[in-house]
Coordinates of N, CA and C in Angstrom, one line a residue:
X258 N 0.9 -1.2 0.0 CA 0.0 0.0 0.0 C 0.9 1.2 0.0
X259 N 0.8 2.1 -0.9 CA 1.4 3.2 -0.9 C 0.9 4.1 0.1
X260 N 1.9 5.2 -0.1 CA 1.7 6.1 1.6 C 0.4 7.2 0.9
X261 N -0.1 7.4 -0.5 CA -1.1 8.4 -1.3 C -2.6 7.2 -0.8
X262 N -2.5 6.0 -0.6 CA -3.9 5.1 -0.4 C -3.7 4.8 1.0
X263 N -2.5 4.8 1.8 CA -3.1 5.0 3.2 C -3.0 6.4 4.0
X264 N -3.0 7.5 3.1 CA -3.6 8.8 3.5 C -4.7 8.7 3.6
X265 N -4.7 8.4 2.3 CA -6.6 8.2 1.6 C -7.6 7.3 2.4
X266 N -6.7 6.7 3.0 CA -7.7 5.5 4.2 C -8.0 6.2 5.3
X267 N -7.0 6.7 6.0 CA -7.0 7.3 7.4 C -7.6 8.7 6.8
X268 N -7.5 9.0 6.1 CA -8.1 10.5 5.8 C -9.1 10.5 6.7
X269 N -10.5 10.0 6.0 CA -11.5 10.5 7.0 C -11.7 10.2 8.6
X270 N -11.0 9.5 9.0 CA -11.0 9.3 10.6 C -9.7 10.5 11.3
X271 N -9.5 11.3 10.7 CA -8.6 12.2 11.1 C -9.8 13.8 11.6
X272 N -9.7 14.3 12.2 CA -10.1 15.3 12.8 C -9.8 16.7 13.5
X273 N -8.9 17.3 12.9 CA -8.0 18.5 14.3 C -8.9 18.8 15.4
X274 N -9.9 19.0 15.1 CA -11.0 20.0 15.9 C -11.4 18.6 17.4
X275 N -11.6 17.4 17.2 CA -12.1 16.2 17.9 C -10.8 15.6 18.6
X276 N -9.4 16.0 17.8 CA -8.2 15.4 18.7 C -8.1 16.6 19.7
X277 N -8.6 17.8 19.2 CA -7.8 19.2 20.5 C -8.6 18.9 21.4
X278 N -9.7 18.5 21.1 CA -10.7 18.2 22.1 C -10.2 17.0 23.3
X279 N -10.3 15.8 22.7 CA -9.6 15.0 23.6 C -8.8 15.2 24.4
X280 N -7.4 15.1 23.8 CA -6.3 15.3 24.1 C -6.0 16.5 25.3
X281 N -6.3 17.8 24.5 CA -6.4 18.3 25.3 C -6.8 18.8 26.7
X282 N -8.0 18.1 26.5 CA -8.8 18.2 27.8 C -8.3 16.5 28.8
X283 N -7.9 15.7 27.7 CA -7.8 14.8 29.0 C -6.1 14.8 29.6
X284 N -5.1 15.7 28.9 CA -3.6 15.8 29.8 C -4.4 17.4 30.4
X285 N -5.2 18.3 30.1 CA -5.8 19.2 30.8 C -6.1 18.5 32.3
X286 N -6.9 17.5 32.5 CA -8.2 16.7 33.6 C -6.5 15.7 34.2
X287 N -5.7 15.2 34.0 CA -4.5 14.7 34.6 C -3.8 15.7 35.5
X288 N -3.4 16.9 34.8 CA -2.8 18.0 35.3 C -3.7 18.0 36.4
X289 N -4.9 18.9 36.6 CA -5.6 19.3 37.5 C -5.7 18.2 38.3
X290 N -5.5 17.2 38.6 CA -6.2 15.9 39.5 C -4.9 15.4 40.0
X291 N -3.4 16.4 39.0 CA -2.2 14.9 39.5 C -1.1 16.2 40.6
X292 N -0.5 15.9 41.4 CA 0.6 16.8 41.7 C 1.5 17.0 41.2
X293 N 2.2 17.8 40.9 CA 3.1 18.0 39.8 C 4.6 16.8 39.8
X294 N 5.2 16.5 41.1 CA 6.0 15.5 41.2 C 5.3 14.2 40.6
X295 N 4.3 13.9 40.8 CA 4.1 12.6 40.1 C 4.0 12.6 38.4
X296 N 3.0 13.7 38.4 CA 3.2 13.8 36.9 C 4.4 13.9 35.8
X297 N 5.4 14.4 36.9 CA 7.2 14.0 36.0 C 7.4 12.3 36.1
X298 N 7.0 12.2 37.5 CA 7.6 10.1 37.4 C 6.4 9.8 36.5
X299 N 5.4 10.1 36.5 CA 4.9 9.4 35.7 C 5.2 9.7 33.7
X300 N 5.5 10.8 33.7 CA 6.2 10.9 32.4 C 7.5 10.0 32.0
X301 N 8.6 10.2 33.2 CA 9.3 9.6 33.3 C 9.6 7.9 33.0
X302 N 8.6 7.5 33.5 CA 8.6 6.5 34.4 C 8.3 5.4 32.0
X303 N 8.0 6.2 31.2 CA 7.8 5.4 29.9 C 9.1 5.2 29.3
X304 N 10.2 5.6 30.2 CA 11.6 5.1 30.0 C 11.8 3.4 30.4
X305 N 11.2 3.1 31.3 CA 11.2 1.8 31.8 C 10.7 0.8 31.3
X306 N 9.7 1.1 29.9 CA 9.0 -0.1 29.7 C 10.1 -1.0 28.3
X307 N 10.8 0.3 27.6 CA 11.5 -0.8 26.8 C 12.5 -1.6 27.6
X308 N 12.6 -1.6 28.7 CA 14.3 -2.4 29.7 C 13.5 -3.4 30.1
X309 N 14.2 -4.6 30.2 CA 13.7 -6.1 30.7 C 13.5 -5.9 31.6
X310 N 12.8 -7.1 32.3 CA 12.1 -6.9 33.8 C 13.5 -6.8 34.7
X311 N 13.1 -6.1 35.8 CA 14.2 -6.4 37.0 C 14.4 -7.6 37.9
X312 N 15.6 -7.8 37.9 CA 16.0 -9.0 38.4 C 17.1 -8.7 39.4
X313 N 16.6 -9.3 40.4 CA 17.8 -9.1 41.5 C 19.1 -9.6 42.2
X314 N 19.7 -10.9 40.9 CA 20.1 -11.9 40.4 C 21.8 -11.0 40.8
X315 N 22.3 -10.0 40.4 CA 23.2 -9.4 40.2 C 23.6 -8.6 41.7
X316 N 22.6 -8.0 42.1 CA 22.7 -7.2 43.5 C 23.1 -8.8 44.5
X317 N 22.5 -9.7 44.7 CA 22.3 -10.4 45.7 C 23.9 -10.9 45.2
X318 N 24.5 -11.4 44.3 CA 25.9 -11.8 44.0 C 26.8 -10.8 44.8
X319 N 26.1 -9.4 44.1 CA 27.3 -8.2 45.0 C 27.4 -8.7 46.3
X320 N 25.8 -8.6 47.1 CA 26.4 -8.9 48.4 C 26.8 -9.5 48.8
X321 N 26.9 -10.9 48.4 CA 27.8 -12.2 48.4 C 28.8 -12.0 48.3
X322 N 29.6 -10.9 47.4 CA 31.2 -10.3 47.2 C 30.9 -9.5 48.5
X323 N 30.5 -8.6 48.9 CA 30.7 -8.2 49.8 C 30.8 -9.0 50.9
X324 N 30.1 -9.9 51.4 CA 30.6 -10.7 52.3 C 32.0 -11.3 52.5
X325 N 32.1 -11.4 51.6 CA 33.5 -12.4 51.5 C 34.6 -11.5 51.8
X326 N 34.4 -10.2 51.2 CA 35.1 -8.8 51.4 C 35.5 -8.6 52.9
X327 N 34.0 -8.2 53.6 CA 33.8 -8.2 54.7 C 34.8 -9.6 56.1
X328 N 34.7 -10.9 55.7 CA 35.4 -11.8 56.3 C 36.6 -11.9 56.2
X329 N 36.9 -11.4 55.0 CA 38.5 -11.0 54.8 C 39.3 -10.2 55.7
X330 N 38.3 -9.0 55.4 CA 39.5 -7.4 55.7 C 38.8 -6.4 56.9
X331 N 37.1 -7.4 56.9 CA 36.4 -6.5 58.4 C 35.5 -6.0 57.1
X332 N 34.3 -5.5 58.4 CA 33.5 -4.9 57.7 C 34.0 -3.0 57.3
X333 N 34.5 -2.7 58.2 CA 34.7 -1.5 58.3 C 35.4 -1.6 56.3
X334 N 36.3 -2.2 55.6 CA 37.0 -2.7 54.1 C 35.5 -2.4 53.0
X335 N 34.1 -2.4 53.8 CA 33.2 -2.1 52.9 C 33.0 -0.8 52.7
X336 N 33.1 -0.1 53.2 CA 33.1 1.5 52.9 C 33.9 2.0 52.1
X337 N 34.8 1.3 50.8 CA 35.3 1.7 49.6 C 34.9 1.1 48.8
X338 N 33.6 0.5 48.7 CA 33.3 -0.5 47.7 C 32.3 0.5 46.9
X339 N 32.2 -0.1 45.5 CA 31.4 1.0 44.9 C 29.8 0.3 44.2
X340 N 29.0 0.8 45.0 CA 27.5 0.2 45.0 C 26.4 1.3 43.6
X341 N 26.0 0.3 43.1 CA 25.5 1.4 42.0 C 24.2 1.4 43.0
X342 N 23.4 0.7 43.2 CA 22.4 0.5 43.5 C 22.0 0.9 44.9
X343 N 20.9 2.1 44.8 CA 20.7 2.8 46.3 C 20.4 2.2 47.7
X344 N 19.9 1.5 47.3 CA 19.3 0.5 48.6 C 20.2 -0.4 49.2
X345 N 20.8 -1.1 48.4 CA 21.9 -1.7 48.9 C 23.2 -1.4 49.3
X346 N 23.3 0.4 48.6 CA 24.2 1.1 49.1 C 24.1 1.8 50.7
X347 N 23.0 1.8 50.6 CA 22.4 2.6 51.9 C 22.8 1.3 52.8
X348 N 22.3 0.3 52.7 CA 22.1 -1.1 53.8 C 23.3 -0.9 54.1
X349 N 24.5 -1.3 53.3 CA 25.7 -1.7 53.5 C 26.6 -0.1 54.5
X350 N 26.1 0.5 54.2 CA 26.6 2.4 54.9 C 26.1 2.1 56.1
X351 N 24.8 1.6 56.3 CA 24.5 1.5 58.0 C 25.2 0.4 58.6
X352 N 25.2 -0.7 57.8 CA 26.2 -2.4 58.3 C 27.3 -1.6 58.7
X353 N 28.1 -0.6 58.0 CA 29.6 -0.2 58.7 C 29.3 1.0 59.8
X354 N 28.5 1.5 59.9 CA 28.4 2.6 60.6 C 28.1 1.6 62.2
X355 N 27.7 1.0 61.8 CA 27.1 -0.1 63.4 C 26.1 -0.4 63.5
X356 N 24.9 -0.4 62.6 CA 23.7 -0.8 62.9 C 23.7 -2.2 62.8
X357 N 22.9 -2.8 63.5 CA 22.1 -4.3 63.9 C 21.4 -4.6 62.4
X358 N 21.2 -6.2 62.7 CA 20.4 -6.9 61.3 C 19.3 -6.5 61.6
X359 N 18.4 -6.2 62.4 CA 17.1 -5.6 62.1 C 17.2 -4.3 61.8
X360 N 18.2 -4.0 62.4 CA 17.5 -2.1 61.9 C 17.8 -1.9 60.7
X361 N 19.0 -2.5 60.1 CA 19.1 -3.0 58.4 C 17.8 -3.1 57.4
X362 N 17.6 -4.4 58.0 CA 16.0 -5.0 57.4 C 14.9 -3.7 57.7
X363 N 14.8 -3.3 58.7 CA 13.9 -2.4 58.9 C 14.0 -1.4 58.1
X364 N 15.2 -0.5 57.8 CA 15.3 0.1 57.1 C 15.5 -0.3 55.0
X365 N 15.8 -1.5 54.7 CA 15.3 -1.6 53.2 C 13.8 -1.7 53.3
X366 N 13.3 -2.2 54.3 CA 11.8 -2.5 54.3 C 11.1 -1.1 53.8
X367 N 11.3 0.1 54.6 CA 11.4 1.5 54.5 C 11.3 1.8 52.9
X368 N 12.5 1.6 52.4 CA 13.1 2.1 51.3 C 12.3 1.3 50.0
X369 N 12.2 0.1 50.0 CA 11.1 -0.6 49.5 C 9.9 0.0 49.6
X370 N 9.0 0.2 50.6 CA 7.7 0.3 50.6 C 7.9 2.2 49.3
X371 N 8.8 2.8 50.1 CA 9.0 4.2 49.7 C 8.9 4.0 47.8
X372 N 10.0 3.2 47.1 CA 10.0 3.0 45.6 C 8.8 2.4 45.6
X373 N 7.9 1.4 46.4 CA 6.6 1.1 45.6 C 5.7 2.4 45.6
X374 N 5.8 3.5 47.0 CA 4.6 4.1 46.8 C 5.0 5.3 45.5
X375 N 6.4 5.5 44.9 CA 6.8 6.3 43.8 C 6.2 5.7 42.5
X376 N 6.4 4.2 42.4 CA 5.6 3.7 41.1 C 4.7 3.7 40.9
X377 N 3.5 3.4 42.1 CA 2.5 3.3 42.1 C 1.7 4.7 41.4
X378 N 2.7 5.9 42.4 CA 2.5 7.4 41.9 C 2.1 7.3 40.2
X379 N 2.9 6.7 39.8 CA 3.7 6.9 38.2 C 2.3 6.2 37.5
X380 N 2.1 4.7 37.8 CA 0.8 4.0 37.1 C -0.4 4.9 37.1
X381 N -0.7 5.6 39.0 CA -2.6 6.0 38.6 C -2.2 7.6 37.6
X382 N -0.9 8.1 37.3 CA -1.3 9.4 36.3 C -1.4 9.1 34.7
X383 N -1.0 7.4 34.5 CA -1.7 7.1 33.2 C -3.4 6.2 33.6
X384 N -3.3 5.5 34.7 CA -4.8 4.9 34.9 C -5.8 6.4 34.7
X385 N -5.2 7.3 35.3 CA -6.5 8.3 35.3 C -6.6 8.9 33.6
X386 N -5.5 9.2 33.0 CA -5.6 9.7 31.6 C -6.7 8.3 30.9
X387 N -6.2 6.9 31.1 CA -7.4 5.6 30.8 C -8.8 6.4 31.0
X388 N -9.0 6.7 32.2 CA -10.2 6.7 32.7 C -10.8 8.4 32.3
X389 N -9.7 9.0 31.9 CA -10.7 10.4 31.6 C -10.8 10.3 30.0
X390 N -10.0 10.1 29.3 CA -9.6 9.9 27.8 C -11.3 9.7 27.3
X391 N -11.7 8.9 28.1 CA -13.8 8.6 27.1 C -14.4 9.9 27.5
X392 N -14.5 10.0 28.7 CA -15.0 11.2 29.2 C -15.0 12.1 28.1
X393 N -13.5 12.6 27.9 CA -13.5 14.0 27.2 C -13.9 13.5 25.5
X394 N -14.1 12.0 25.3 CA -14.4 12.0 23.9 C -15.6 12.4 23.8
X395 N -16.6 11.4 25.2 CA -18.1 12.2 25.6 C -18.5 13.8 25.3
X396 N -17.4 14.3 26.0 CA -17.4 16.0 26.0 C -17.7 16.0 24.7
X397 N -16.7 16.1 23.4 CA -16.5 16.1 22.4 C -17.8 15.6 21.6
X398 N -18.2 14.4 22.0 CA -19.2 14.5 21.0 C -20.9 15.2 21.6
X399 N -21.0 15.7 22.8 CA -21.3 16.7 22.6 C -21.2 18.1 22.6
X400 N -20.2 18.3 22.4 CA -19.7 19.8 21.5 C -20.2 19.9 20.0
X401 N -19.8 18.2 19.6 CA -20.3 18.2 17.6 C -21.7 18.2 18.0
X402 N -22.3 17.4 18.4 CA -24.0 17.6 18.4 C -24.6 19.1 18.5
X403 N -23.9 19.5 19.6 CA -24.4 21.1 19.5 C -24.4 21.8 18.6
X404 N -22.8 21.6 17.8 CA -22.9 22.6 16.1 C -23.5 22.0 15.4
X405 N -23.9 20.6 15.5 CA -24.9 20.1 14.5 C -26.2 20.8 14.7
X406 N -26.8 20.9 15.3 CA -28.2 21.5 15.7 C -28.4 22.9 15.5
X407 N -27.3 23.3 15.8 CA -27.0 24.7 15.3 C -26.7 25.1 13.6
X408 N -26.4 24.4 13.4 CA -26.3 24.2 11.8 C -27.2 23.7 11.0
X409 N -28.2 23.5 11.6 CA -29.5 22.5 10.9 C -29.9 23.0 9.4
X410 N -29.4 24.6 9.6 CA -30.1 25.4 8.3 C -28.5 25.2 7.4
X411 N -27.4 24.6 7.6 CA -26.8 24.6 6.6 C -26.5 23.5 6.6
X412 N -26.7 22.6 5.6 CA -26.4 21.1 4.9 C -25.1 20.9 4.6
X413 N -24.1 22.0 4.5 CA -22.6 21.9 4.2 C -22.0 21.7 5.5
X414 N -22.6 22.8 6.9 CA -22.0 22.5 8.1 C -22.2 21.4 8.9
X415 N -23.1 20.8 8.7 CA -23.7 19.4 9.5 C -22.6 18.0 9.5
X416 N -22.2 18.4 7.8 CA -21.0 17.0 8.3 C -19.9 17.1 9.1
X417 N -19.4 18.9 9.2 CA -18.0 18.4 9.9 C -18.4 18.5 11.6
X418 N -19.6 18.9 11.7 CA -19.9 19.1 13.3 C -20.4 17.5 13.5
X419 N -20.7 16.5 12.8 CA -21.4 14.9 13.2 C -19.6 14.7 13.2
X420 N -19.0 14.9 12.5 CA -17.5 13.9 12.4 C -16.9 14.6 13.2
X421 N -17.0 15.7 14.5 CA -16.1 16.0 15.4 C -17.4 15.2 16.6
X422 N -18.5 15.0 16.3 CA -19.4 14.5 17.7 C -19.0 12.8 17.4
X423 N -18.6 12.2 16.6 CA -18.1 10.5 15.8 C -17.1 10.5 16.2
X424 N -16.2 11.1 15.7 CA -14.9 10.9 15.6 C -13.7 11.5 17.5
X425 N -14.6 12.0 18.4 CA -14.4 12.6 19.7 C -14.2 11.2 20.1
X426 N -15.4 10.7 20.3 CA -15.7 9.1 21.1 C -14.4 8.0 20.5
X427 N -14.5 8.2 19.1 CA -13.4 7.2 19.0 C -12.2 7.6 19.2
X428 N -11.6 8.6 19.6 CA -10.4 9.3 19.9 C -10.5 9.0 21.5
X429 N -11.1 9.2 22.1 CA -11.4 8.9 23.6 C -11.2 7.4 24.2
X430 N -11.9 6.5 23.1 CA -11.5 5.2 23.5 C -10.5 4.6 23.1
X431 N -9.8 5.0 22.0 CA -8.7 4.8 21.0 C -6.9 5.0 22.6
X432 N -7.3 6.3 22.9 CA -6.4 6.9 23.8 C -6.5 6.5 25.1
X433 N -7.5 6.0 25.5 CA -7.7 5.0 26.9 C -7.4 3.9 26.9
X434 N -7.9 2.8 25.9 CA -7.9 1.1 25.4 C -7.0 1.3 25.7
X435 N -5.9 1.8 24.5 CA -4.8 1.0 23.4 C -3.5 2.0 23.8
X436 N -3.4 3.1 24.3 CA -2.6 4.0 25.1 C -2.4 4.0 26.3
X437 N -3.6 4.5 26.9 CA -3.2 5.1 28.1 C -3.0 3.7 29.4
X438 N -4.2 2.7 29.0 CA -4.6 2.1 30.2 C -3.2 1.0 29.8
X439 N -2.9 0.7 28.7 CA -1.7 -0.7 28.7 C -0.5 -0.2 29.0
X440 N -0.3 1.2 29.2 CA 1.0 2.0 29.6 C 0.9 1.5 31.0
X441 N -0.3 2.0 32.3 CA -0.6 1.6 33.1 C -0.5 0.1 33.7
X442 N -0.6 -0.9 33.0 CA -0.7 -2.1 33.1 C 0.6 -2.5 33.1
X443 N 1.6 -2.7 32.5 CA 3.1 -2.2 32.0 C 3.9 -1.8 33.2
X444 N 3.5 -0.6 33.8 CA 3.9 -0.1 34.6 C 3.7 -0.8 36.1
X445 N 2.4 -1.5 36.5 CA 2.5 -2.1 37.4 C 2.8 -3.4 37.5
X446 N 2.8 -3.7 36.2 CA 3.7 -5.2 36.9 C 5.0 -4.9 36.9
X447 N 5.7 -4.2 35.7 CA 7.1 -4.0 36.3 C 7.2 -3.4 37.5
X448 N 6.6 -3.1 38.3 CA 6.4 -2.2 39.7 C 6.8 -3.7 40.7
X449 N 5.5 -4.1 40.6 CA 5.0 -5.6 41.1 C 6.2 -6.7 40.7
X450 N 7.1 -6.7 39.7 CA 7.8 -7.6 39.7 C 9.4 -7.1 40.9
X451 N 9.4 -6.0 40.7 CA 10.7 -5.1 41.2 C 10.7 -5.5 42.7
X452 N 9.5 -5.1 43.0 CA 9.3 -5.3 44.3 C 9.4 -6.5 45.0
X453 N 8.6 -7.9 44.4 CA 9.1 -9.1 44.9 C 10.5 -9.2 44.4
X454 N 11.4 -8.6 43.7 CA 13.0 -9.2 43.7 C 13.7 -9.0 44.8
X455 N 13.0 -7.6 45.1 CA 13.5 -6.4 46.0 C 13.7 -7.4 46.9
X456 N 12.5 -8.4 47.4 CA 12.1 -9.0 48.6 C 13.5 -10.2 49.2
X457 N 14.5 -10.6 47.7 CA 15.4 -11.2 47.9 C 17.0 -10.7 48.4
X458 N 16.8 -9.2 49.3 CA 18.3 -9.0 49.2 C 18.0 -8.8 50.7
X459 N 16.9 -9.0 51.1 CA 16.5 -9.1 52.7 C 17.7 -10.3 53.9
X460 N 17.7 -11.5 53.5 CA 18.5 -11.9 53.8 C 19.7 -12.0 53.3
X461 N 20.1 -11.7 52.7 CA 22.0 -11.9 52.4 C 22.5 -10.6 53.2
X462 N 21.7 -9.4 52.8 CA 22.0 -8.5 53.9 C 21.7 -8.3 55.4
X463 N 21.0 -9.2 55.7 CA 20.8 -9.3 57.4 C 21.9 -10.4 57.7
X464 N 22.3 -11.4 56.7 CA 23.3 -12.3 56.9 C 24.9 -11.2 57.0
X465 N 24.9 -10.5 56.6 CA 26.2 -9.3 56.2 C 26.0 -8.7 57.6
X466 N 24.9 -8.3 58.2 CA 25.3 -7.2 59.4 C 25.4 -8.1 60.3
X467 N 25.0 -9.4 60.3 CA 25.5 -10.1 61.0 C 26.5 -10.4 61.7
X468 N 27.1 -10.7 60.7 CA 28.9 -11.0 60.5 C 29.4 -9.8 61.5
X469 N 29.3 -8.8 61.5 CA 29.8 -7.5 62.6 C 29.3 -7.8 63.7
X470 N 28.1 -8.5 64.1 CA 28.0 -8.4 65.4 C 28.5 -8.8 66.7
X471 N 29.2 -9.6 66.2 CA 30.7 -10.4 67.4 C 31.4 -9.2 67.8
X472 N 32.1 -8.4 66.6 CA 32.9 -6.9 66.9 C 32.5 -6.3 67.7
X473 N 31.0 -6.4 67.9 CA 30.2 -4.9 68.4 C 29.9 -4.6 69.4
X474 N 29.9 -6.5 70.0 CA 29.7 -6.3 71.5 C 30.2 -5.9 72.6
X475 N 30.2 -5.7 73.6 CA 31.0 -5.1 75.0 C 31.9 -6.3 75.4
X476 N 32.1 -5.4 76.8 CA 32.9 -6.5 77.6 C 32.1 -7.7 77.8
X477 N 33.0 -8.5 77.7 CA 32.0 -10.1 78.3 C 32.5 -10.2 79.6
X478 N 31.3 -10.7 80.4 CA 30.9 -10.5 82.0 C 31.9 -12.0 82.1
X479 N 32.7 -11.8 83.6 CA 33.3 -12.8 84.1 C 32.0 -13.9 84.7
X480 N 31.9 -15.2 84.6 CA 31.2 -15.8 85.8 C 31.4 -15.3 87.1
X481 N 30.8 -15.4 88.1 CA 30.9 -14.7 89.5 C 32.0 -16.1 89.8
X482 N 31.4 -17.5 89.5 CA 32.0 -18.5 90.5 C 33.9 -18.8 89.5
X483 N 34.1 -17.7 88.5 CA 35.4 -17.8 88.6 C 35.9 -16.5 89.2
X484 N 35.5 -15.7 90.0 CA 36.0 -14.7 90.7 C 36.6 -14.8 92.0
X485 N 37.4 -14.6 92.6 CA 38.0 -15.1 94.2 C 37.0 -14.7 94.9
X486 N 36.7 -15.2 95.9 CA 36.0 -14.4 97.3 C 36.4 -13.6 98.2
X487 N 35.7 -12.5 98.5 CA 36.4 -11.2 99.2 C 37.7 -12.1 100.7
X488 N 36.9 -13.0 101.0 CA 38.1 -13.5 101.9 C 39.0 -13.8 101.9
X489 N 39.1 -14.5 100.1 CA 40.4 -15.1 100.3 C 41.2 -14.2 99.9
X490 N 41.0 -12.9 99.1 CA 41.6 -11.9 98.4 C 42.2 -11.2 99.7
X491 N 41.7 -11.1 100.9 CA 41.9 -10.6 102.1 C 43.0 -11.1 102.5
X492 N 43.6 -12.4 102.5 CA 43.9 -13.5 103.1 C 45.1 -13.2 102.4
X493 N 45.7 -13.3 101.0 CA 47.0 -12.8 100.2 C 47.7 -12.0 100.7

């Protein structure tokens, strides 16, 4: 098919007047309903869908090097290591600083829940564009009905006001179905897949702060019954 017969095809389903409408009004109805930080992660966030899923296959090895690092040369030998990855950079910064394996775990738990509630941010500013996208085709095709009726006395104006009240609805559902809502869908499973990987660096890293806590303890308490008794110490 030449590109002169599929002009000619698409021609009449094309519209300016029924896309301003849409479009317009439904990144208009996102704006107004989204805060402005999410509306960037959510822009952002259509960087992620061409990269394979996340896999946590690679981090969990690091920490495995790092342990071994750690048994070698002490924990304190991890504070030159170079961590791309925030979470696990952070873990391993509190492991040397002196934190305990729970406050570790407590803290990725933190940092986890924090990246799910940023993605989640990112999914509802395309679920909602899904969900307004008909609306404003709605809008639109009553905007064409109105110049239709209003135009009743001219037979030349009636067609382009029916093809912006036609053509609204299909722009509406076209931009919700097949756009907006499988962006959204996309988004939360890679969300949902990230998160259960996330769930696997939980122990290798409570196994890592581990390893420090022999160092960290205090004095170890004598038994009383290996201590002399005041008498006999008297007695010397």
């Amino acid at each position: 098919m030449t590109v002169t017969a599929f002009s000619a095809l698409l021609g009449p389903y094309l519209d300016p007047a029924a896309m301003a409408i849409v479009a317009a009004g439904t990144v208009g109805a996102v704006i107004l309903r989204t805060p402005a930080r999410d509306l960037a992660r959510g822009v952002a966030a259509l960087g992620v869908l061409p990269r394979r899923r996340f896999r946590a296959d690679a981090l969990v090895e690091q920490i495995a090097a790092l342990g071994r690092i750690a048994k070698r040369h002490g924990v304190l030998a991890l504070d030159r290591s170079v961590i791309a990855d925030p979470d696990v950079a952070a873990a391993v910064a509190a492991i040397v600083d002196g934190a305990d394996a729970d406050t570790v775990v407590e803290q990725l738990k933190s940092r986890h829940l924090a990246r799910t509630e940023r993605h989640l941010a990112a999914v509802d500013v395309w679920a909602s564009a899904a969900e307004l996208a008909p609306a404003m085709g709605m809008i639109g095709t009553l905007i064409g009905l109105v110049r239709m009726f209003l135009a009743m006395g001219d037979p030349a104006a009636i067609g382009g006001a029916m093809a912006v009240a036609l053509l609204s609805t299909l722009y509406g559902a076209a931009i919700g179905n097949l756009i907006a809502m499988p962006v959204a869908a996309r988004l939360r499973r890679a969300a949902r897949d990230e998160a259960f990987e996330r769930l696997r660096l939980e122990a290798p890293l409570r196994a890592l702060a581990r390893q420090e806590a022999p160092r960290k303890r205090g004095p170890v308490a004598v038994p009383t019954a290996a201590l002399p008794l005041r008498d006999e110490v008297e007695s010397l």
